[in-house]
Coordinates of C-alpha atoms in Angstrom, one line a residue:
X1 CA 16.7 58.3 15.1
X2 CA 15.2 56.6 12.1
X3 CA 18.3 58.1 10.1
X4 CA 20.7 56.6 11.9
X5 CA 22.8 54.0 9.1
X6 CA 25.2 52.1 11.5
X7 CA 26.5 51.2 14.4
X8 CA 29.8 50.8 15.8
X9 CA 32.3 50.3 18.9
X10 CA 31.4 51.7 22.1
X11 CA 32.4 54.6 23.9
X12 CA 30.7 56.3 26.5
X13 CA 29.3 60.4 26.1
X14 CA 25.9 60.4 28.3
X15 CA 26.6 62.5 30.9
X16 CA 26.6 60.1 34.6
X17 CA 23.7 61.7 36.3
X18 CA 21.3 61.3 32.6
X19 CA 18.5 60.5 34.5
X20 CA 18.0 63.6 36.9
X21 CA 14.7 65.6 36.3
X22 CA 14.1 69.5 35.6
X23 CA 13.8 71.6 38.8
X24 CA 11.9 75.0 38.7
X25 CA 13.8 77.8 40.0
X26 CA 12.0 79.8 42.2
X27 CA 10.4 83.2 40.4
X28 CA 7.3 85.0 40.1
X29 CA 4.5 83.5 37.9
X30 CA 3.8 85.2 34.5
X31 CA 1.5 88.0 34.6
X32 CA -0.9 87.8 31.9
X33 CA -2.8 90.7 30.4
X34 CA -5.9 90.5 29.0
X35 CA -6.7 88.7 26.0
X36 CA -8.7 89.6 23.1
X37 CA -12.0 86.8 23.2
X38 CA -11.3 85.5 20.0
X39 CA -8.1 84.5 21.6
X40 CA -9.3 83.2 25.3
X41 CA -9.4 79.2 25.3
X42 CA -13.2 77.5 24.8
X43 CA -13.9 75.2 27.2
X44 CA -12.6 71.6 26.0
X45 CA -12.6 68.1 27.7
X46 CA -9.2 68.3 29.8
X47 CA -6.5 65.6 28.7
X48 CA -4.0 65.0 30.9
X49 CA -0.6 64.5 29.6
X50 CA 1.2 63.6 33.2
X51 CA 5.2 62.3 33.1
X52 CA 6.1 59.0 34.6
X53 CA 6.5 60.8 38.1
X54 CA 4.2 60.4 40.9
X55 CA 2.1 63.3 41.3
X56 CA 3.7 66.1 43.2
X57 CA 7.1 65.7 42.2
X58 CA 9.2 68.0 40.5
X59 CA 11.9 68.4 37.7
X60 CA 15.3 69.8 38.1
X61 CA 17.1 71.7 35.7
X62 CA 20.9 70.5 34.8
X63 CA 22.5 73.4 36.7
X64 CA 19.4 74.0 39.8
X65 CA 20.9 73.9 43.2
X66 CA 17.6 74.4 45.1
X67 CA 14.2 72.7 43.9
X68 CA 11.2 74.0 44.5
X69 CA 8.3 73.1 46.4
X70 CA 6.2 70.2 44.7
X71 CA 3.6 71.3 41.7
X72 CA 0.4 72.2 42.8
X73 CA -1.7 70.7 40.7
X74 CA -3.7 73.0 37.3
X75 CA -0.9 75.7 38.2
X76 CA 0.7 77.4 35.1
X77 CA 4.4 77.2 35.0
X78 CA 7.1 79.4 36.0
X79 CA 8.9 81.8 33.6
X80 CA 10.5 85.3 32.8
X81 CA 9.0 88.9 34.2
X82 CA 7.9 90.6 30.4
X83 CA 6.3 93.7 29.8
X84 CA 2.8 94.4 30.2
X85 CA 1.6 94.6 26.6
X86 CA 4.4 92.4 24.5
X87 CA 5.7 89.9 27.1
X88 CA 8.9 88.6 26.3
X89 CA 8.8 89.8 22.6
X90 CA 11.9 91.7 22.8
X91 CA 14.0 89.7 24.5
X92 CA 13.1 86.4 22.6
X93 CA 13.9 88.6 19.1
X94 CA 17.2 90.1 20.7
X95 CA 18.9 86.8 21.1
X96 CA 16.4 83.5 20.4
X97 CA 19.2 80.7 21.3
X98 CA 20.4 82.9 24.2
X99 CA 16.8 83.8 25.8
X100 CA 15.8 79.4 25.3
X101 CA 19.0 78.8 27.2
X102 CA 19.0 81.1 29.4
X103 CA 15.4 80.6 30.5
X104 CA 15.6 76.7 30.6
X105 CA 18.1 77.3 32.8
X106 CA 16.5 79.8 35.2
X107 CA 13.1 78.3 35.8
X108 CA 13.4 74.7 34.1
X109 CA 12.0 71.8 31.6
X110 CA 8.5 73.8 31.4
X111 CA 8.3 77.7 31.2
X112 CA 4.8 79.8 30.8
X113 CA 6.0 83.3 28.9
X114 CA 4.1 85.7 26.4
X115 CA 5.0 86.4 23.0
X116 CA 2.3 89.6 22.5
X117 CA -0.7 88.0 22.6
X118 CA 0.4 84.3 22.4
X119 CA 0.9 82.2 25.4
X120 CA 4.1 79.9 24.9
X121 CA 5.4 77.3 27.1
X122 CA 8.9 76.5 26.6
X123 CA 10.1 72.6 26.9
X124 CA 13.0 71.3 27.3
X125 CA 12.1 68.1 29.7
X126 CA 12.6 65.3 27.3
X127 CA 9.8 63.4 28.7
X128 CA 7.4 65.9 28.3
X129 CA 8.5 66.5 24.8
X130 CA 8.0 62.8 24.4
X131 CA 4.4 63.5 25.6
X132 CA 3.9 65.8 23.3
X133 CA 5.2 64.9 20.1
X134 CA 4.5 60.8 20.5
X135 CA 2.3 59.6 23.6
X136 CA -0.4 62.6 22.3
X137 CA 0.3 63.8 19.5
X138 CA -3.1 63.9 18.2
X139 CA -3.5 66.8 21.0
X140 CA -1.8 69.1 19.3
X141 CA -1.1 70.4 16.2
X142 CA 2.1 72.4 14.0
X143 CA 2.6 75.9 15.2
X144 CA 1.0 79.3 14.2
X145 CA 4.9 80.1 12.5
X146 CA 3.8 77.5 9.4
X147 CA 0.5 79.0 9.2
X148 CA 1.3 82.6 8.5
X149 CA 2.3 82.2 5.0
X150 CA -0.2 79.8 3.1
X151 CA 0.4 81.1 -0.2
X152 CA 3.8 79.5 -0.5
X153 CA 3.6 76.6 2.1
X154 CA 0.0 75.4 0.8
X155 CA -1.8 72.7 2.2
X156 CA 1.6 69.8 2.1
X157 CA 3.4 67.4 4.9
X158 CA 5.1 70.6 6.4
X159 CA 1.3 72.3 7.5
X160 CA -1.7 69.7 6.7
X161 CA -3.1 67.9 9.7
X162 CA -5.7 65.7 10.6
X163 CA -6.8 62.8 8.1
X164 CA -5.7 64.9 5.2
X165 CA -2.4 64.8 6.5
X166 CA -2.6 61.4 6.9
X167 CA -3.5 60.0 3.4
X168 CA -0.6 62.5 1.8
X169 CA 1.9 60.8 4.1
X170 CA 0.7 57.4 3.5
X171 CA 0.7 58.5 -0.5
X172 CA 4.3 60.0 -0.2
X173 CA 6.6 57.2 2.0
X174 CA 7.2 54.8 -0.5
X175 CA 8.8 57.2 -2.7
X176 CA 11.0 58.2 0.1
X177 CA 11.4 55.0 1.1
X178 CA 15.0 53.5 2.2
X179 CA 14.8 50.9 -0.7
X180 CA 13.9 53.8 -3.5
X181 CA 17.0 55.8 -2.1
X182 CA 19.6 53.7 -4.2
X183 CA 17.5 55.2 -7.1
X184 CA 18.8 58.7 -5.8
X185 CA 22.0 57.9 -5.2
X186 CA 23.6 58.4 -8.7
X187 CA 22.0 62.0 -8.3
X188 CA 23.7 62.8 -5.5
X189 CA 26.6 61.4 -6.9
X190 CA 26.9 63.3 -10.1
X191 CA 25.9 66.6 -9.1
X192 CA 28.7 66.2 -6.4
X193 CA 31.3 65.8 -8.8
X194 CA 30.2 68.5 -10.8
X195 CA 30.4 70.5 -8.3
X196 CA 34.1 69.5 -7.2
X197 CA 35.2 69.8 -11.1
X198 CA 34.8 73.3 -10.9
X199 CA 36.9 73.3 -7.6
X200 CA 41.0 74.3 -8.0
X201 CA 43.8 73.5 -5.5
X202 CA 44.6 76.9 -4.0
X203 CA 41.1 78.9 -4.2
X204 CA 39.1 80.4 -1.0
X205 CA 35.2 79.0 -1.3
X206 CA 32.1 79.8 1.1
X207 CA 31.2 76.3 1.9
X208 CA 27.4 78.2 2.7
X209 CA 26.1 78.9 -1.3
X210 CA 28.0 75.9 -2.6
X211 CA 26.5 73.7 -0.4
X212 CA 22.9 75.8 -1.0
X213 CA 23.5 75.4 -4.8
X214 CA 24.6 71.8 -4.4
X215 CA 21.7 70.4 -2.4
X216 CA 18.9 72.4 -4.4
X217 CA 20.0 70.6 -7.4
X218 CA 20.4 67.6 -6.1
X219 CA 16.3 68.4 -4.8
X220 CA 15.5 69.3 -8.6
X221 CA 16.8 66.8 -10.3
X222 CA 15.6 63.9 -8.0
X223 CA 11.6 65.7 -7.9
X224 CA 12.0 66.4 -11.6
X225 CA 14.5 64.5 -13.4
X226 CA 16.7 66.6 -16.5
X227 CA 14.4 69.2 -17.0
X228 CA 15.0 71.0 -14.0
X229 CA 18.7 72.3 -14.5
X230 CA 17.3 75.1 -16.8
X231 CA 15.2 76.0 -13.9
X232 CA 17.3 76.1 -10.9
X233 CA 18.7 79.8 -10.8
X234 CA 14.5 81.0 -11.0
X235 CA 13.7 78.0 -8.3
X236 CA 16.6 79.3 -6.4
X237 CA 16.0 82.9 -6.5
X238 CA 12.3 82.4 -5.8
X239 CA 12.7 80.4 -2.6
X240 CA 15.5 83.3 -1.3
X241 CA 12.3 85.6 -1.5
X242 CA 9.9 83.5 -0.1
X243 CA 12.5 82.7 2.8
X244 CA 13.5 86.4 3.4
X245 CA 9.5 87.2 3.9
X246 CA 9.2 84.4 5.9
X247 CA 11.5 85.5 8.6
X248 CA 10.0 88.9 8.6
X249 CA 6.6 87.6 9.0
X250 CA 7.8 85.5 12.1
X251 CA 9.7 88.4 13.7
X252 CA 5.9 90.8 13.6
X253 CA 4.4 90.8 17.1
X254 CA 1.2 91.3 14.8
X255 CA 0.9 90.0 11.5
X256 CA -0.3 92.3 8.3
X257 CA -2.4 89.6 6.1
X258 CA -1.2 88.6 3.2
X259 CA -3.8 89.4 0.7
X260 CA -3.5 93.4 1.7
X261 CA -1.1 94.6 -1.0
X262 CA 2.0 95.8 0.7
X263 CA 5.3 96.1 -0.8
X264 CA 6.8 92.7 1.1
X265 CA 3.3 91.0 0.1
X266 CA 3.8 91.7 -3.3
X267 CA 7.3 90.4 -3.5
X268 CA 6.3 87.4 -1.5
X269 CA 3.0 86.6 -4.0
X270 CA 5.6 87.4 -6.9
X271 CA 8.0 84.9 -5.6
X272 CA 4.9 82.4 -5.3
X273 CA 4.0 82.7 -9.0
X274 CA 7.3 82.3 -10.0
X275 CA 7.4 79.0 -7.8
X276 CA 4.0 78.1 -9.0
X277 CA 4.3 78.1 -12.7
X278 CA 7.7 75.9 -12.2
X279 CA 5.9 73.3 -10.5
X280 CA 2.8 73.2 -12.4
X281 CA 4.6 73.0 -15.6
X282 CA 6.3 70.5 -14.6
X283 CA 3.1 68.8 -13.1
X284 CA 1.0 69.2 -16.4
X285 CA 3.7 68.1 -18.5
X286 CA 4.0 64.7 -16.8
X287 CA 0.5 64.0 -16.9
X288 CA -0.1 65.2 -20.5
X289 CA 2.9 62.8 -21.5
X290 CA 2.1 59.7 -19.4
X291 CA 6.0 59.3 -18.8
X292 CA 7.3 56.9 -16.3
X293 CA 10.5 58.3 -14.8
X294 CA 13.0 57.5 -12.3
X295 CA 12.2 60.5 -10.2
X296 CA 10.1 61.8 -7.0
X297 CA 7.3 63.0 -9.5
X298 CA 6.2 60.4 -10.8
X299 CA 6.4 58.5 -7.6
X300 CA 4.1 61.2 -6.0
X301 CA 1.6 60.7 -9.3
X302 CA 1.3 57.1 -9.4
X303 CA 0.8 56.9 -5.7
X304 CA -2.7 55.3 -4.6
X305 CA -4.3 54.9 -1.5
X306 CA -5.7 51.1 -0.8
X307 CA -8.7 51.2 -3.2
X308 CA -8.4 54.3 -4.2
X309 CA -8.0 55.1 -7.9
X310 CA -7.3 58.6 -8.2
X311 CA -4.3 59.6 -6.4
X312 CA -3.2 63.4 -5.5
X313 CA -4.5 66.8 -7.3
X314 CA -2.4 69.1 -9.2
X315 CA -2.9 71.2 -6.2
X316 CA -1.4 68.6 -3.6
X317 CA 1.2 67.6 -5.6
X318 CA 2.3 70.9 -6.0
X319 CA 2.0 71.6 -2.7
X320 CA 4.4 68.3 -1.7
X321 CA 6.8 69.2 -4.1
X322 CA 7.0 73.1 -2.8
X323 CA 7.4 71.1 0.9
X324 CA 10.3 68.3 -0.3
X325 CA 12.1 71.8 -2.0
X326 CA 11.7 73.6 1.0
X327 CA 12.6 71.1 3.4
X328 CA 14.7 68.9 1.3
X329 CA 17.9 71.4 -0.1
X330 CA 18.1 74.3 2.7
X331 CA 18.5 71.6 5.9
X332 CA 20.8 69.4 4.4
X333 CA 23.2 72.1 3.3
X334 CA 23.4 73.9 6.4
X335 CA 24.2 70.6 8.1
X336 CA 27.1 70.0 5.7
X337 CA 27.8 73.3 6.1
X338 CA 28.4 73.1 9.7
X339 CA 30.2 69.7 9.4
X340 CA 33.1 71.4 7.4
X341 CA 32.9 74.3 9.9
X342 CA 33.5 71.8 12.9
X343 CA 36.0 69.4 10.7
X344 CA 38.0 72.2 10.0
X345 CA 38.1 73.5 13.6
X346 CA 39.2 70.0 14.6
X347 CA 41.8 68.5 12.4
X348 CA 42.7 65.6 14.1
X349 CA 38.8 64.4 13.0
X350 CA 39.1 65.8 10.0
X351 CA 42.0 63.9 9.2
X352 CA 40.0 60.1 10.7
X353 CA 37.4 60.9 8.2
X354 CA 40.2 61.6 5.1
X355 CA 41.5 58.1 6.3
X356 CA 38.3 56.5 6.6
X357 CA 37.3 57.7 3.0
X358 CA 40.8 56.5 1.4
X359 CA 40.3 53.1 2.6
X360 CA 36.9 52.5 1.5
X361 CA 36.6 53.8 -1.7
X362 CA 40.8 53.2 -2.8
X363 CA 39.9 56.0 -5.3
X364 CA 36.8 54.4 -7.0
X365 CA 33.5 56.8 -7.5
X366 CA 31.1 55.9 -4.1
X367 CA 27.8 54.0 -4.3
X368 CA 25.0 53.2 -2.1
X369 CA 26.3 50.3 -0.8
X370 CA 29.6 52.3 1.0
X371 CA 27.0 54.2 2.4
X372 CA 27.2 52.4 5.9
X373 CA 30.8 51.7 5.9
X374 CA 31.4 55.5 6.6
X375 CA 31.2 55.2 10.2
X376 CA 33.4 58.2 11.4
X377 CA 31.3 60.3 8.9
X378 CA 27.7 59.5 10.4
X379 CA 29.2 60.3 13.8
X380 CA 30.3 63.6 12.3
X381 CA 26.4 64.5 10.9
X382 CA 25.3 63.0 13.9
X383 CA 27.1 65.2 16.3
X384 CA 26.9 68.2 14.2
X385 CA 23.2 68.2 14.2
X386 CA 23.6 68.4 17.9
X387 CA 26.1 71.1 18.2
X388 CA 24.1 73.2 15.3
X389 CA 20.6 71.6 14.3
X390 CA 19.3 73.0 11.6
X391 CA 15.5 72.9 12.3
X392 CA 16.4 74.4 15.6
X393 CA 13.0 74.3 17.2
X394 CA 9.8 72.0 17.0
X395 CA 6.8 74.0 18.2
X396 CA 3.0 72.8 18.4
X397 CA 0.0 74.1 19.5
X398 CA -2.5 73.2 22.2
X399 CA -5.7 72.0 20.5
X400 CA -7.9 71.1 24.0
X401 CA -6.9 72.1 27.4
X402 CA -4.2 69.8 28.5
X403 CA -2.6 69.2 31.6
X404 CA 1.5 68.8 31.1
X405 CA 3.8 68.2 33.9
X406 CA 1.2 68.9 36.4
X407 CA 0.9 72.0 35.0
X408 CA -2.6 73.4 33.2
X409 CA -1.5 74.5 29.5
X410 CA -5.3 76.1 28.0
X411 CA -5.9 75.4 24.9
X412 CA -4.4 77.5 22.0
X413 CA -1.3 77.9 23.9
X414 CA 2.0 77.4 21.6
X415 CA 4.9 74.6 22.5
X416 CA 8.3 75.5 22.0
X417 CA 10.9 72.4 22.0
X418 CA 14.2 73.6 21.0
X419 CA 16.7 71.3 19.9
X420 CA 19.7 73.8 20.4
X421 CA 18.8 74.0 24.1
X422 CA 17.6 70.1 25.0
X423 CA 20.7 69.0 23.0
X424 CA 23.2 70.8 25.1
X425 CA 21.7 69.3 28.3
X426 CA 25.0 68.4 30.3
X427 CA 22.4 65.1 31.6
X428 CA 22.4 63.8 28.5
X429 CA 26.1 64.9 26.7
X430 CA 29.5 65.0 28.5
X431 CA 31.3 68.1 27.8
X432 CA 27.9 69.6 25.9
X433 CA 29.1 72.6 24.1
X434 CA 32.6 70.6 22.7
X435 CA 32.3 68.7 19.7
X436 CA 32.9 64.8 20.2
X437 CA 32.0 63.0 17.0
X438 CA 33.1 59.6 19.0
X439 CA 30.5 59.9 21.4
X440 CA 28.2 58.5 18.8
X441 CA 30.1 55.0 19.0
X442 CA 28.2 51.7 20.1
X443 CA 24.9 52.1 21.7
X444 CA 25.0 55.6 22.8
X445 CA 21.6 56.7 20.7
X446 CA 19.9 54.1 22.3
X447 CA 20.7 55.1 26.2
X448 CA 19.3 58.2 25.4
X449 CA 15.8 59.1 26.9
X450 CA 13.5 59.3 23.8
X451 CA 13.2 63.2 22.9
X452 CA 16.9 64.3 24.1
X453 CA 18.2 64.1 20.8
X454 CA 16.2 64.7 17.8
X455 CA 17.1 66.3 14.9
X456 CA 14.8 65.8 12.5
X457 CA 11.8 65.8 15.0
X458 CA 9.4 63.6 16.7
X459 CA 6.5 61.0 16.8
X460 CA 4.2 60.3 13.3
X461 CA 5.6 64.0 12.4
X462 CA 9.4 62.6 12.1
X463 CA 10.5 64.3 9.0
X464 CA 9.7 61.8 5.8
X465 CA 13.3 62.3 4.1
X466 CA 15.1 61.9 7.1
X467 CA 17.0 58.6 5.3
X468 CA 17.2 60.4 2.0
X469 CA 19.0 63.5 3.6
X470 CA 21.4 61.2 5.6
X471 CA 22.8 59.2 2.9
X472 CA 23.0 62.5 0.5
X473 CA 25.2 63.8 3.1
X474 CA 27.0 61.0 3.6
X475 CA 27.9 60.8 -0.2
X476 CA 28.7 64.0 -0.5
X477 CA 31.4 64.6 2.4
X478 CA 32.9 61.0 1.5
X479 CA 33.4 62.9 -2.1
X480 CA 34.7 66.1 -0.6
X481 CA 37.2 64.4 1.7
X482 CA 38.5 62.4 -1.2
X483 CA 39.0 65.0 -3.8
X484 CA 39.9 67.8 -1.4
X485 CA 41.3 69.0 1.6
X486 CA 39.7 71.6 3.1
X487 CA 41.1 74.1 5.9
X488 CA 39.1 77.0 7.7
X489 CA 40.1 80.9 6.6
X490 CA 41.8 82.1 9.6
X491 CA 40.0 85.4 11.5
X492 CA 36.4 84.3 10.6
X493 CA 33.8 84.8 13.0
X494 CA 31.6 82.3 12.1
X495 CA 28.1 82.9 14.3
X496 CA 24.2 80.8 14.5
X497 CA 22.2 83.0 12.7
X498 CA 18.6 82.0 13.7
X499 CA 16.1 82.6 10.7
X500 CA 13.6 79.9 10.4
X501 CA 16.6 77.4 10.3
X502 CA 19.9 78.1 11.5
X503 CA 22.9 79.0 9.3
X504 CA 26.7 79.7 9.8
X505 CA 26.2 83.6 9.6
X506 CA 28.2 85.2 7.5
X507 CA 29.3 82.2 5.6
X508 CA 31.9 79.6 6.0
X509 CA 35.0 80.6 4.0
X510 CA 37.5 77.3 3.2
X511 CA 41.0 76.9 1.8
X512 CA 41.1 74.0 -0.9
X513 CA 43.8 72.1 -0.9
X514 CA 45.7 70.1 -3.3
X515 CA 44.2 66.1 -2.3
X516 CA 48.4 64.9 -2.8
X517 CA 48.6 66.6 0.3
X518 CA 49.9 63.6 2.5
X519 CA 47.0 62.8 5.5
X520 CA 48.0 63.4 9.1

């Protein structure tokens, strides 16, 4: 994981039998109805994307007593009965973490099923994953979910492909570099502190919002330096529309386009032009001024291509900077959201970290260079995102015919790779559902298979602020846990809820405690 800051000790947490394949269950074959032409796969030159198996062989699922017979070769996978129309719309929408599960477990690493009219394979096989999102990757591309709102997402990092996709990565990585983070850091730092100052001994606080609030400042001010404070409640409110539609969008077996002028259309092009006119302003005044700042902004405007002398449009930078504000605040605070939730359900880490924080910083303000003597508190992200990752699913879509697995996938057919199942694999992670924090110790990451663990995706798509959002969280529970203690509110039922990311549903209510408190 290219956010990964240190390493330390050693202690054991891959499961003994890691290497064991996916079986397929027995089960009857998907029955697929007919699909509309514009929907029925062209032919295509076949690529084959085959696993490190010899032909014929088959891979067994963690909990699979009986295998079955070898793959016959351009068959289509296994998977779940659905209706005759919608597939398995309804039970996919009823319960998404349960139906991935459930289904992984029940016919294996690769599952055909129907969502409507979509074909989906599910995969959880790491190895095919790996295929997919490294060894090939050019084979596919994102998923129809970032395609059915344009208006907000644009043409950025999140949804661009090809070449063009490309050049605006090439442009944006330095800025998010790992030697521009210590340029950040003071950021992070600050607005962290503000945030605690308003913070008494005594009071009850939803770690959810505060965290929300938190990381989307920290977002604005590194993108846009002072200015963007007087902006933040209309940035906030904005993206709280534009995620609401989102997740209505998504959950439409068929999707109303977005230029007919429906009541949720209308709010979502609304919440756009808000978003829009925040961002452009800020984009015209930078250019009309010539300012050089210490900020993402004018990273993104100097940036040049190798003989190149123009860099991005107004258009692309906008669109980069709606991406980095989508992707850069909501993530990062429903993984510190989650940490507290899991902390505060197991004390006896809690109280390692409290320790760990006391003796590095002795009560001095943090910087960047404490970042990687917070040991216990990496292994805490890092096993957090694998109990609750909050980009909880990586899907692609088939862009030739393809054979994965052994199995023929046609072209146009969608890829689901969910982290919350393939992170639970029992192959992989001893005691997979219990939260173990130490099993991060040593070399563990590296005796992983590639693809069993991967939070912030895969391949040339691994998400660019993966660094950035590992040391901002970093800095900010190291200040938490030394201003604070923090116990959960007894009688909460704290539950995933799966939107596009997924968030501790219906909030995660804290006690603050008085820091004199003596540690345990």
């Amino acid at each position: 994981m290219l956010g990964r800051l240190s390493q330390s000790g050693s202690q054991p947490g891959m499961a003994s039998n890691s290497v064991a394949r996916h079986s397929v269950s027995r089960g009857e074959r998907l029955g697929v109805s007919p699909m509309p032409k514009w929907l029925q796969p062209q032919p295509r030159i076949t690529i084959r994307l085959r696993l490190d198996a010899r032909p014929g062989t088959v891979m067994n699922s963690p909990d699979s007593a009986n295998p079955t017979p070898a793959i016959v070769p351009g068959s289509t996978p296994p998977g779940p009965r659905g209706h005759w129309l919608l597939g398995n719309v309804s039970a996919f929408q009823a319960d998404r973490l349960g139906f991935m599960r459930d289904t992984a477990r029940d016919f294996g690493g690769v599952v055909a099923m129907r969502l409507g009219f979509r074909r989906v394979w599910l995969v959880t096989e790491p190895a095919v994953i790996e295929s997919v999102l490294i060894t090939h990757a050019r084979q596919f591309r994102k998923h129809f979910a970032l395609r059915i709102n344009p208006i907000v997402l644009g043409n950025g990092l999140l949804t661009s492909e090809g070449d063009f996709w490309l050049r605006q990565r090439r442009l944006s990585q330095p800025a998010l570099q790992k030697s521009q983070i210590a340029h950040y850091v003071p950021t992070f730092v600050e607005h962290t502190a503000r945030m605690l100052a308003r913070w008494k001994p005594g009071e009850v606080r939803d770690v959810l919002p505060e965290m929300m609030t938190l990381t989307l400042g920290i977002v604005s001010k590194t993108l846009f330096g002072g200015e963007a404070d007087a902006d933040a409640d209309r940035v906030h409110a904005a993206l709280r529309v534009t995620r609401e539609e989102f997740v209505r969008r998504l959950a439409r077996p068929v999707q109303i386009p977005i230029w007919i002028p429906t009541a949720r259309n209308r709010r979502m092009r609304r919440a756009a032009k808000e978003l829009d006119a925040i961002i452009y302003g800020f984009i015209q005044q930078r250019r009309k001024s010539g300012e050089q700042r210490d900020d993402l902004l004018s990273r993104l405007l100097n940036a040049r291509d190798a003989g190149e002398k123009t860099g991005m449009s107004d258009k692309q930078l906008r669109d980069e900077c709606l991406t980095i504000f989508l992707a850069g605040h909501e993530t990062t605070a429903l993984a510190l959201s989650w940490s507290w939730y899991l902390l505060g359900q197991n004390p006896a880490v809690a109280s390692r970290v409290h320790a760990e924080v006391d003796a590095v910083l002795a009560g001095r303000t943090p910087t960047v260079d404490d970042v990687p003597q917070f040991k216990e508190i990496e292994q805490v992200l890092l096993e957090t995102m694998r109990l609750y990752p909050p980009a909880f699913i990586v899907g692609r879509e088939a862009l030739a015919d393809v054979e994965i697995a052994g199995y023929r996938c046609a072209r146009g057919t969608t890829i689901l790779m969910p982290q919350s199942v393939v992170h639970r694999d029992s192959r992989f992670f001893a005691e997979p559902d219990e939260f173990h924090p130490e099993r991060w110790q040593g070399d563990f990451e590296k005796q992983l298979p590639k693809c069993a663990y991967f939070p912030f995706g895969g391949g040339p798509r691994t998400c660019i602020g993966n660094t950035f959002a590992m040391v901002e969280m970093t800095l900010v529970l190291a200040m938490m846990a030394q201003k604070y203690q923090f116990t959960l509110v007894p009688g909460q039922n704290v539950t995933p809820g799966v939107q596009f990311t997924l968030r501790p549903l219906p909030g995660v209510l804290m006690s603050v405690s008085d820091p004199c408190i003596v540690r345990l």
